[in-house]
CSV table of C-alpha atoms in Angstrom, one decimal:
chain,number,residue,atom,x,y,z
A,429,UNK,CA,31.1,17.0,7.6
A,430,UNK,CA,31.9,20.6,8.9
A,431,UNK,CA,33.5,22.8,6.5
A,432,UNK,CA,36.5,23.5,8.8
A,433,UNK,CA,37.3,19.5,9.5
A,434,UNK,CA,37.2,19.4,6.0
A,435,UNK,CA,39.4,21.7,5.2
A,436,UNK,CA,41.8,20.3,7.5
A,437,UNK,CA,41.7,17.1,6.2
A,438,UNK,CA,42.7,18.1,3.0
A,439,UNK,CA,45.4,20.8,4.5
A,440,UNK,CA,46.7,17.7,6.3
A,441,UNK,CA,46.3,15.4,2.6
A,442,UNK,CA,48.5,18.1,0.6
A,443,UNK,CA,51.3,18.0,3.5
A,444,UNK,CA,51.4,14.4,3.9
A,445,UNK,CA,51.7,13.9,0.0
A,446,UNK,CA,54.4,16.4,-0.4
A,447,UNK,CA,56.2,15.0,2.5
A,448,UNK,CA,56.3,11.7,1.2
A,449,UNK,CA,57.0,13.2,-2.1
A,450,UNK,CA,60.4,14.9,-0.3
A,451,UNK,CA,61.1,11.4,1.5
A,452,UNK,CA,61.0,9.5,-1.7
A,453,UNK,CA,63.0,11.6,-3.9
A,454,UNK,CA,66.0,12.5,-1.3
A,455,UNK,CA,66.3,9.2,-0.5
A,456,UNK,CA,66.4,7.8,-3.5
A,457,UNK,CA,63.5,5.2,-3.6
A,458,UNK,CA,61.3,6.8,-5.7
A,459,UNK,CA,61.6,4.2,-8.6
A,460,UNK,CA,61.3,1.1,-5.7
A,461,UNK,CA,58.0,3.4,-4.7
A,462,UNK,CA,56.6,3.5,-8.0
A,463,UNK,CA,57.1,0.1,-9.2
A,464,UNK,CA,56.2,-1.3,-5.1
A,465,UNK,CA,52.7,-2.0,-6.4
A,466,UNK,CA,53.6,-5.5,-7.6
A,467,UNK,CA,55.6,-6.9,-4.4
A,468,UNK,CA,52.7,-8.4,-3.2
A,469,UNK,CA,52.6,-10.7,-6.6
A,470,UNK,CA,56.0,-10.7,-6.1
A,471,UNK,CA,55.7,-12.4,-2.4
A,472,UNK,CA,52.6,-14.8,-3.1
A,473,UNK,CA,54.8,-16.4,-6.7
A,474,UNK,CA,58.0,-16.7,-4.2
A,475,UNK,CA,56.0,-18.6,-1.5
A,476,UNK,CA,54.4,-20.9,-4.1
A,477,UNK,CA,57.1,-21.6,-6.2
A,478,UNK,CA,59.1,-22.4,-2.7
A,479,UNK,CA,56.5,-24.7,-2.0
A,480,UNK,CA,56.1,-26.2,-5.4
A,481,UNK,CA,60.3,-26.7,-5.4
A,482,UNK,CA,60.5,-28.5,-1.9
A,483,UNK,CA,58.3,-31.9,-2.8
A,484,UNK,CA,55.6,-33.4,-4.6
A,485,UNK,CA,53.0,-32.6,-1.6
A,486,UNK,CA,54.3,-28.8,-1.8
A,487,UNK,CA,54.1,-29.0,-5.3
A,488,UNK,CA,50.3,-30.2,-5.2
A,489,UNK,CA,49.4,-27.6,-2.2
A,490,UNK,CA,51.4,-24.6,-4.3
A,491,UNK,CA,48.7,-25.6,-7.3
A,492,UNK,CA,45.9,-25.7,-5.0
A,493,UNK,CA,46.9,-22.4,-3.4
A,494,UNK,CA,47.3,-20.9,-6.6
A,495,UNK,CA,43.8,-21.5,-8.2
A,496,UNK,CA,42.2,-20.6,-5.3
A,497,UNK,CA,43.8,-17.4,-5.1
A,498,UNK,CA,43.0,-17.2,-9.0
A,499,UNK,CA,39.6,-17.5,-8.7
A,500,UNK,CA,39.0,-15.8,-5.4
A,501,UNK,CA,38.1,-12.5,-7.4
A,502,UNK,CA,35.0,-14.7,-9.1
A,503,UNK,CA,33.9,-16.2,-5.6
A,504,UNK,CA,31.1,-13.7,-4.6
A,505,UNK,CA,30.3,-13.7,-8.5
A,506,UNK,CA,29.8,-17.3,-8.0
A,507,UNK,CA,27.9,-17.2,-4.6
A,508,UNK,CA,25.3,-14.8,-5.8
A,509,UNK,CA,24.9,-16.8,-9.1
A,510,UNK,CA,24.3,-20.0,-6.4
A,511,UNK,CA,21.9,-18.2,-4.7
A,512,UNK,CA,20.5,-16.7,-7.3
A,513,UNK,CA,20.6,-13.0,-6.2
A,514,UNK,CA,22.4,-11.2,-9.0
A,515,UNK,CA,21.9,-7.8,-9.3
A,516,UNK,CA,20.7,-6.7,-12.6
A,517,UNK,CA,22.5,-3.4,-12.5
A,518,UNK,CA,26.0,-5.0,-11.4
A,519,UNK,CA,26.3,-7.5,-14.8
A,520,UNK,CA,29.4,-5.0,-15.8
A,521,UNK,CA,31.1,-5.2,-12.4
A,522,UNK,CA,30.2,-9.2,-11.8
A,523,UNK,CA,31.8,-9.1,-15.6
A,524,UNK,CA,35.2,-7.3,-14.6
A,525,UNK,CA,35.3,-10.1,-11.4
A,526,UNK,CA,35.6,-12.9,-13.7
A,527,UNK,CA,38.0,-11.2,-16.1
A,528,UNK,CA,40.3,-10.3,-13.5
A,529,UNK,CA,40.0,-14.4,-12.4
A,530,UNK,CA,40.6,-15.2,-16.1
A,531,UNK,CA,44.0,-12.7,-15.8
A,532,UNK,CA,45.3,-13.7,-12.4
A,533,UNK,CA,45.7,-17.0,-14.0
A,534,UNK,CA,48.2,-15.6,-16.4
A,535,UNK,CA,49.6,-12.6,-14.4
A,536,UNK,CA,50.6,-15.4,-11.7
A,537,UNK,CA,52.0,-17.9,-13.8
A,538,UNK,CA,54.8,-15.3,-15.0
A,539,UNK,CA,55.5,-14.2,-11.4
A,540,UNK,CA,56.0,-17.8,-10.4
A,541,UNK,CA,57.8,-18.4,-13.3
A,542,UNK,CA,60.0,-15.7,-14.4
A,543,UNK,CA,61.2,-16.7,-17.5
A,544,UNK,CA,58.1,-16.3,-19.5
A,545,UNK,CA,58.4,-12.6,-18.7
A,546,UNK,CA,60.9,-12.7,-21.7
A,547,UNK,CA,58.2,-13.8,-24.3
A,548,UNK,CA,56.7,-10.4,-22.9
A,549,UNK,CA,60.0,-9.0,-23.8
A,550,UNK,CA,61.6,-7.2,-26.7
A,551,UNK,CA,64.5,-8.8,-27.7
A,552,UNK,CA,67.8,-7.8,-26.4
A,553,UNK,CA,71.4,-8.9,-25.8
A,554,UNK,CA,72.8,-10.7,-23.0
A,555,UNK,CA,71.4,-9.8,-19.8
A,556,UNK,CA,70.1,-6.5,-20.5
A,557,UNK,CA,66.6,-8.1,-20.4
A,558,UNK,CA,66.6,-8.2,-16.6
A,559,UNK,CA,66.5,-4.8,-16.0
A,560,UNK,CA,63.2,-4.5,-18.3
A,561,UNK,CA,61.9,-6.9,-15.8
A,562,UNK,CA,60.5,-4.2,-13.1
A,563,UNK,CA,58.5,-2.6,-15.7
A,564,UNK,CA,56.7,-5.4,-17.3
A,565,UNK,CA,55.9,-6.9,-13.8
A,566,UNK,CA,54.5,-3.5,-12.8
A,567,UNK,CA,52.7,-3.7,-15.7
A,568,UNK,CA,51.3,-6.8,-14.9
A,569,UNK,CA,49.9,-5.5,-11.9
A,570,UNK,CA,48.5,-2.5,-12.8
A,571,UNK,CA,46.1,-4.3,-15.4
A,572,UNK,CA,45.3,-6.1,-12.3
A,573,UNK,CA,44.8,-2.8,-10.1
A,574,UNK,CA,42.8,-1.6,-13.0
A,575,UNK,CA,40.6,-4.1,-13.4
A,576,UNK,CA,39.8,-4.0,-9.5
A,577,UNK,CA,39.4,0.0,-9.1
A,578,UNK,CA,37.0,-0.4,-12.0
A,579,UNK,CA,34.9,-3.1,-10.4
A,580,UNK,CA,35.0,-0.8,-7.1
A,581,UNK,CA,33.8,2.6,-8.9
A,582,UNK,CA,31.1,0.7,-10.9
A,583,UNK,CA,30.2,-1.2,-7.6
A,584,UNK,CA,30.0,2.4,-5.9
A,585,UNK,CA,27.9,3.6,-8.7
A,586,UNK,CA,25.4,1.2,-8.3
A,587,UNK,CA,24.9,2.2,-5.0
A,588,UNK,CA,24.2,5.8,-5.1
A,589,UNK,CA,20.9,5.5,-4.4
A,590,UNK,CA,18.0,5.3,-1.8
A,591,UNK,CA,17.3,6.9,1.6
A,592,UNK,CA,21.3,7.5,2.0
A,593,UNK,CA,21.8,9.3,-1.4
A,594,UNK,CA,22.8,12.8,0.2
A,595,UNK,CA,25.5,10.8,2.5
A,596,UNK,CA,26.9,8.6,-0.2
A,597,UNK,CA,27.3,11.2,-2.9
A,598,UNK,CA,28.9,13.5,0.1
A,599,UNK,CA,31.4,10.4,1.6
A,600,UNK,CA,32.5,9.9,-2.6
A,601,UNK,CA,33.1,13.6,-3.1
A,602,UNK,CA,35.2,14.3,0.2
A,603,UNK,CA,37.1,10.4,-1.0
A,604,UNK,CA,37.7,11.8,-4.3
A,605,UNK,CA,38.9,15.2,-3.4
A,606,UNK,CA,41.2,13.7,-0.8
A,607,UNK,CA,42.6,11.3,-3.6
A,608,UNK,CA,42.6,14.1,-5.7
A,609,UNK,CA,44.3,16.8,-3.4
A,610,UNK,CA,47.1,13.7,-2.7
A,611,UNK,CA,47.5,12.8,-6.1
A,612,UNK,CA,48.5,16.4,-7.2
A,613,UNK,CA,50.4,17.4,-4.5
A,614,UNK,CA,52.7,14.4,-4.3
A,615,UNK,CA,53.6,14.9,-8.2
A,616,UNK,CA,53.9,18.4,-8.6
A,617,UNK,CA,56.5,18.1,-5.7
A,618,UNK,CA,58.8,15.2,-7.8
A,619,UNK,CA,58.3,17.4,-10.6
A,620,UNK,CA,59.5,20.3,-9.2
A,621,UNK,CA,62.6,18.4,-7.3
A,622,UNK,CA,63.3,17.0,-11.2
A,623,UNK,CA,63.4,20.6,-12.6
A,624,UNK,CA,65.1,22.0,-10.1
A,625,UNK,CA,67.7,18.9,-10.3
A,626,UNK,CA,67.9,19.6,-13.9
A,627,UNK,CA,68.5,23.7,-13.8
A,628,UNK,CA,72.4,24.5,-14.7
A,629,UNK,CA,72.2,27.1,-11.6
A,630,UNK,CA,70.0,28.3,-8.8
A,631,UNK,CA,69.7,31.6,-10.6
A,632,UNK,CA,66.5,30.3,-11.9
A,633,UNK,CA,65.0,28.5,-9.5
A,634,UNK,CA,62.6,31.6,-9.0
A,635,UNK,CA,61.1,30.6,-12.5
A,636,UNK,CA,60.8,27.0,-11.9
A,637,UNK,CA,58.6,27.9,-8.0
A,638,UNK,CA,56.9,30.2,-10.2
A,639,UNK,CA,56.3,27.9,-13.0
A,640,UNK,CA,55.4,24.9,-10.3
A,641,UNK,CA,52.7,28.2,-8.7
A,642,UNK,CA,51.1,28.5,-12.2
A,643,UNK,CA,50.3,24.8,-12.2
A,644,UNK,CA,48.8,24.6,-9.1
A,645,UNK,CA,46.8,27.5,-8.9
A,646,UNK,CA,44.3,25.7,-11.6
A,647,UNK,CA,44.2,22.8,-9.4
A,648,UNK,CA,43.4,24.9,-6.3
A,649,UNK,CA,40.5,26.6,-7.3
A,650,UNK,CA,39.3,22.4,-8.8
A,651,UNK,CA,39.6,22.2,-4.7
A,652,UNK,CA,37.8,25.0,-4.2
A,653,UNK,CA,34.8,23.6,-6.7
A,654,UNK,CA,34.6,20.4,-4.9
A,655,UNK,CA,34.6,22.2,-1.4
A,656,UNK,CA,31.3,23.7,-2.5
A,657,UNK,CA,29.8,20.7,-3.7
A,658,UNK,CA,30.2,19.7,-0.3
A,659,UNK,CA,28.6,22.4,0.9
A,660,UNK,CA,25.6,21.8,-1.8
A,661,UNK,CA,25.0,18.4,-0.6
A,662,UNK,CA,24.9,19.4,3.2
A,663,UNK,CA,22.3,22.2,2.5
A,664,UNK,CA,20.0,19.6,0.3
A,665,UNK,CA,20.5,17.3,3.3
A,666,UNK,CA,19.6,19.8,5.6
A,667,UNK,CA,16.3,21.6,4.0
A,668,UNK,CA,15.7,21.1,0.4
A,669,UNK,CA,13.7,23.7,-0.2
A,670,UNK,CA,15.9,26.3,1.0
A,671,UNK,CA,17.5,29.7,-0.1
A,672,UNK,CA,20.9,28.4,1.0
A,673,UNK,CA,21.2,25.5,-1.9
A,674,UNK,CA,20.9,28.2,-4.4
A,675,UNK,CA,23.9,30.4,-2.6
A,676,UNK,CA,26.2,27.1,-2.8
A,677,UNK,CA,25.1,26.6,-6.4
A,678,UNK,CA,25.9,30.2,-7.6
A,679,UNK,CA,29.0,30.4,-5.4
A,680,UNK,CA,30.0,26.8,-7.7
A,681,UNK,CA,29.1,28.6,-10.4
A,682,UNK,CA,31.5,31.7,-9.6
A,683,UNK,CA,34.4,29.2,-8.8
A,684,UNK,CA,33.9,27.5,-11.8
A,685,UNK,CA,34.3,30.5,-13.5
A,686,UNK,CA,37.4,31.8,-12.0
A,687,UNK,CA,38.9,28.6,-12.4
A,688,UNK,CA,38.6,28.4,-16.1
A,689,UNK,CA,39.8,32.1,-16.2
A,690,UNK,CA,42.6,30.9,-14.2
A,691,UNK,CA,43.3,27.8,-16.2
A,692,UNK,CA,43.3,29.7,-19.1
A,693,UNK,CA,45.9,33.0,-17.6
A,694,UNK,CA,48.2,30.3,-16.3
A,695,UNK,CA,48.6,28.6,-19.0
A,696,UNK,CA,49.2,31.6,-21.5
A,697,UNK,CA,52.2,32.8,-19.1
A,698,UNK,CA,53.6,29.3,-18.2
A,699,UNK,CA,54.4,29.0,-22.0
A,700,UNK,CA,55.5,32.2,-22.3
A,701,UNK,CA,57.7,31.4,-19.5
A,702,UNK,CA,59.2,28.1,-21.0
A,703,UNK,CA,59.5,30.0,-24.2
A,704,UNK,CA,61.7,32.7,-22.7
A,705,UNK,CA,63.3,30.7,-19.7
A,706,UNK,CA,63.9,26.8,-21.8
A,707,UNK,CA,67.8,27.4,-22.3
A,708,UNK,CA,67.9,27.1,-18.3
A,709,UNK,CA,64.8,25.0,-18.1
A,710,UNK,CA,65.9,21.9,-19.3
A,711,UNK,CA,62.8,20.6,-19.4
A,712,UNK,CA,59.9,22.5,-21.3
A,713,UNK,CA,56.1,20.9,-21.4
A,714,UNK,CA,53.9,22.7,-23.8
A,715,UNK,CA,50.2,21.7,-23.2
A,716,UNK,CA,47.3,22.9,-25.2
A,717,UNK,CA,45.0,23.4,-21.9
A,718,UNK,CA,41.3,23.4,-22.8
A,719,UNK,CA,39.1,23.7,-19.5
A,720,UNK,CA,36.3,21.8,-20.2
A,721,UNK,CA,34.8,20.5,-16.9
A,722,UNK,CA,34.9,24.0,-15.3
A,723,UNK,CA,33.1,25.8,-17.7
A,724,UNK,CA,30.6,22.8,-17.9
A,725,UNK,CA,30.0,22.6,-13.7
A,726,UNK,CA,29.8,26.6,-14.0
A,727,UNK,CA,27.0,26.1,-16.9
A,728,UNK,CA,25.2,23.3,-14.3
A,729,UNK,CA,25.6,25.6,-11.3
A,730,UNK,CA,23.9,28.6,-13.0
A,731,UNK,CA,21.0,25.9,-13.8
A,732,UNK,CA,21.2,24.7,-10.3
A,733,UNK,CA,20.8,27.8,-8.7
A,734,UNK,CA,17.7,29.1,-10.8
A,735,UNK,CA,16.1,25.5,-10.2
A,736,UNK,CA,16.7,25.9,-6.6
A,737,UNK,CA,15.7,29.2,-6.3
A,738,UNK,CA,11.9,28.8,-8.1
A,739,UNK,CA,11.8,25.7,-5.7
A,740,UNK,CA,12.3,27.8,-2.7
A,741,UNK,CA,9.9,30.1,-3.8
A,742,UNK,CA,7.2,27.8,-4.4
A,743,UNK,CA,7.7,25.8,-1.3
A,744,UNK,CA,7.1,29.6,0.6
A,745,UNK,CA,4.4,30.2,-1.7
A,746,UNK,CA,2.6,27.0,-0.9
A,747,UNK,CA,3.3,27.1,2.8
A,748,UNK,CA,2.0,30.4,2.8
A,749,UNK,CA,-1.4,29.4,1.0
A,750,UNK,CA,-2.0,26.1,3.9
C-alpha cells in the first residue's frame, strides 16, 4: 500500500471515530452504543422463546434452533476432526471453538430466559434488579466476543507464514493500526465531551484541549511507529537486500525514541496540570506511565538496521565477486 493512501485511510479512521464519538454523546445514546453488542443475543432469545411460547411444535423447533446455533461455533472443529485434517498448530484455537459452544449453551439459556439473570445478580430490593440487567447481559456477551476475537487472532497467527508472509504481516499491521487509530480517537473524544461537561466554567476549557493534546500526542507518534513498519515491510518485499530496509529501520528506531521521550514529557506536565488545575478539573487521572514497547521497538530497530545494513553489504560484495 502507498504511503499516501495510507495515510488517508487512517486521516479518514480518526474523523470517522471522532464523529461518531460527537453523534453518540450529543444525542444521548452513548450508553445504548456501548451495551448494543448483545442485541443480537437479545434478538435470537426473543425469536426462540416466541417460538417456544406459541405450541408444542414451536417449542420443539425453538430447541432445535437453539443447539444448533449452540454448537455452530464447534462445527468446523468437528468437520476437520471427521476428516481428519486438524492442524497441529491450531489445537488452542480448535480449543477456544468448543469452549465458546460449551458457553453459548449457558449465555443463551439466560437470554431466553431472563430470570436466571438474577442468580447472576447481587441482591437488591424490589425492582432495582432490572436496571442491573444491561450490564450483566453485556457481560454475557463480551465473554462471548472474547472468546471469538481470541480464536480469530490465534487463527491469524497461525497463518503468518509462507510465500505471502511480507503481505500478511503488512494487511495485519495496516488492520491493527486502523483499529488502533479508531479506537483512540473515538475515546479520547467522549472523554474530553465528559470533562468538558464536568468543568464549573468554560474558563478552563483551554486546560482540558490541552490536557486532551498531551494524551494524544504519545499516541500519535505509536501511529507514526507503525507507519514505518509499513514502510519496512514494503522495502523487504521489494529488494531484501537493500540499503533502504536499513533507512526504515533506523527512522523506527528514531520514532521510537521520540515517542518514549514524548510519553515521558507529557505525562510529567499532564500531572502537573491536574495537580494545579483539579479544583476546576473535576476529574483528575494520575497514571504512572512507563513506555515500555517504545523503548523496546527503538532497541529492535537499532538491531534491525545494523543486520540490514551488513546484509546489504555483503549482497554488494558478493555480487561484485560473480
Amino acid at each position: 500500500m502507498e504511503m499516501k493512501r495510507f495515510n488517508l485511510l487512517v486521516g479518514l479512521t480518526a474523523l470517522l471515530s471522532a464523529v461518531l464519538a460527537s453523534v453518540l454523546y450529543f444525542s444521548g445514546t452513548v450508553t445504548d452504543f456501548y451495551w448494543g453488542w448483545y442485541v443480537p443475543f437479545d434478538w435470537i432469545a426473543a425469536l426462540l422463546r416466541s417460538l417456544s411460547l406459541h405450541s408444542v411444535v414451536g417449542n420443539v423447533i425453538s430447541w432445535v434452533l437453539y443447539v444448533m446455533f449452540c454448537l455452530s461455533p464447534a462445527g468446523p472443529v468437528a468437520i476437520r476432526v471427521l476428516r481428519n485434517r486438524g492442524i497441529k498448530g491450531d489445537r488452542l484455537a480448535e480449543a477456544l471453538l468448543l469452549t465458546l459452544s460449551l458457553y453459548l449453551f449457558f449465555a443463551m439459556y439466560c437470554y431466553i430466559n431472563p430470570g436466571a439473570l438474577t442468580l447472576l445478580l447481587p441482591e437488591v430490593p424490589g425492582s432495582e434488579w432490572m436496571e442491573s440487567l444491561p450490564w450483566i447481559k453485556g457481560l454475557l456477551a463480551a465473554v462471548g466476543y472474547s472468546l471469538l476475537l481470541g480464536y480469530g487472532i490465534l487463527r491469524l497467527a497461525g497463518s503468518i507464514s509462507g510465500a505471502d508472509l511480507h503481505r500478511r504481516i503488512q494487511g495485519l499491521l495496516i488492520g491493527g493500526t486502523v483499529a488502533y487509530v479508531a479506537l483512540i480517537c473515538f475515546i479520547l473524544s467522549l472523554e474530553l465531551f465528559q470533562q468538558l461537561e464536568a468543568l464549573k466554567g468554560y474558563a478552563f476549557a483551554g486546560v482540558v484541549f490541552f490536557n486532551c493534546f498531551l494524551k494524544l500526542l504519545p499516541l500519535a507518534c505509536m501511529v507514526s511507529i507503525l507507519q514505518t513498519a509499513v514502510q519496512l515491510v514494503c522495502e523487504l518485499k521489494t529488494d531484501k537486500f537493500g540499503t533502504g530496509a536499513a533507512k526504515m529501520a533506523r527512522l523506527m528506531a528514531e520514532r521510537s525514541r521520540r515517542t518514549v521521550l514524548a510519553a515521558v514529557c507529557c505525562g510529567v506536565i499532564r500531572h502537573g496540570i491536574q495537580l494545579i488545575f483539579w479544583r476546576e478539573l473535576r476529574q483528575v487521572n494520575i497514571l504512572l506511565e512507563i513506555p515500555f514497547l517504545p523503548l523496546i521497538l527503538a532497541f529492535a530497530g537499532l538491531l534491525l538496521a545494523e543486520y540490514f545494513q551488513e546484509s546489504a553489504a555483503l549482497y554488494k560484495e558478493n555480487q561484485m565477486i560473480i
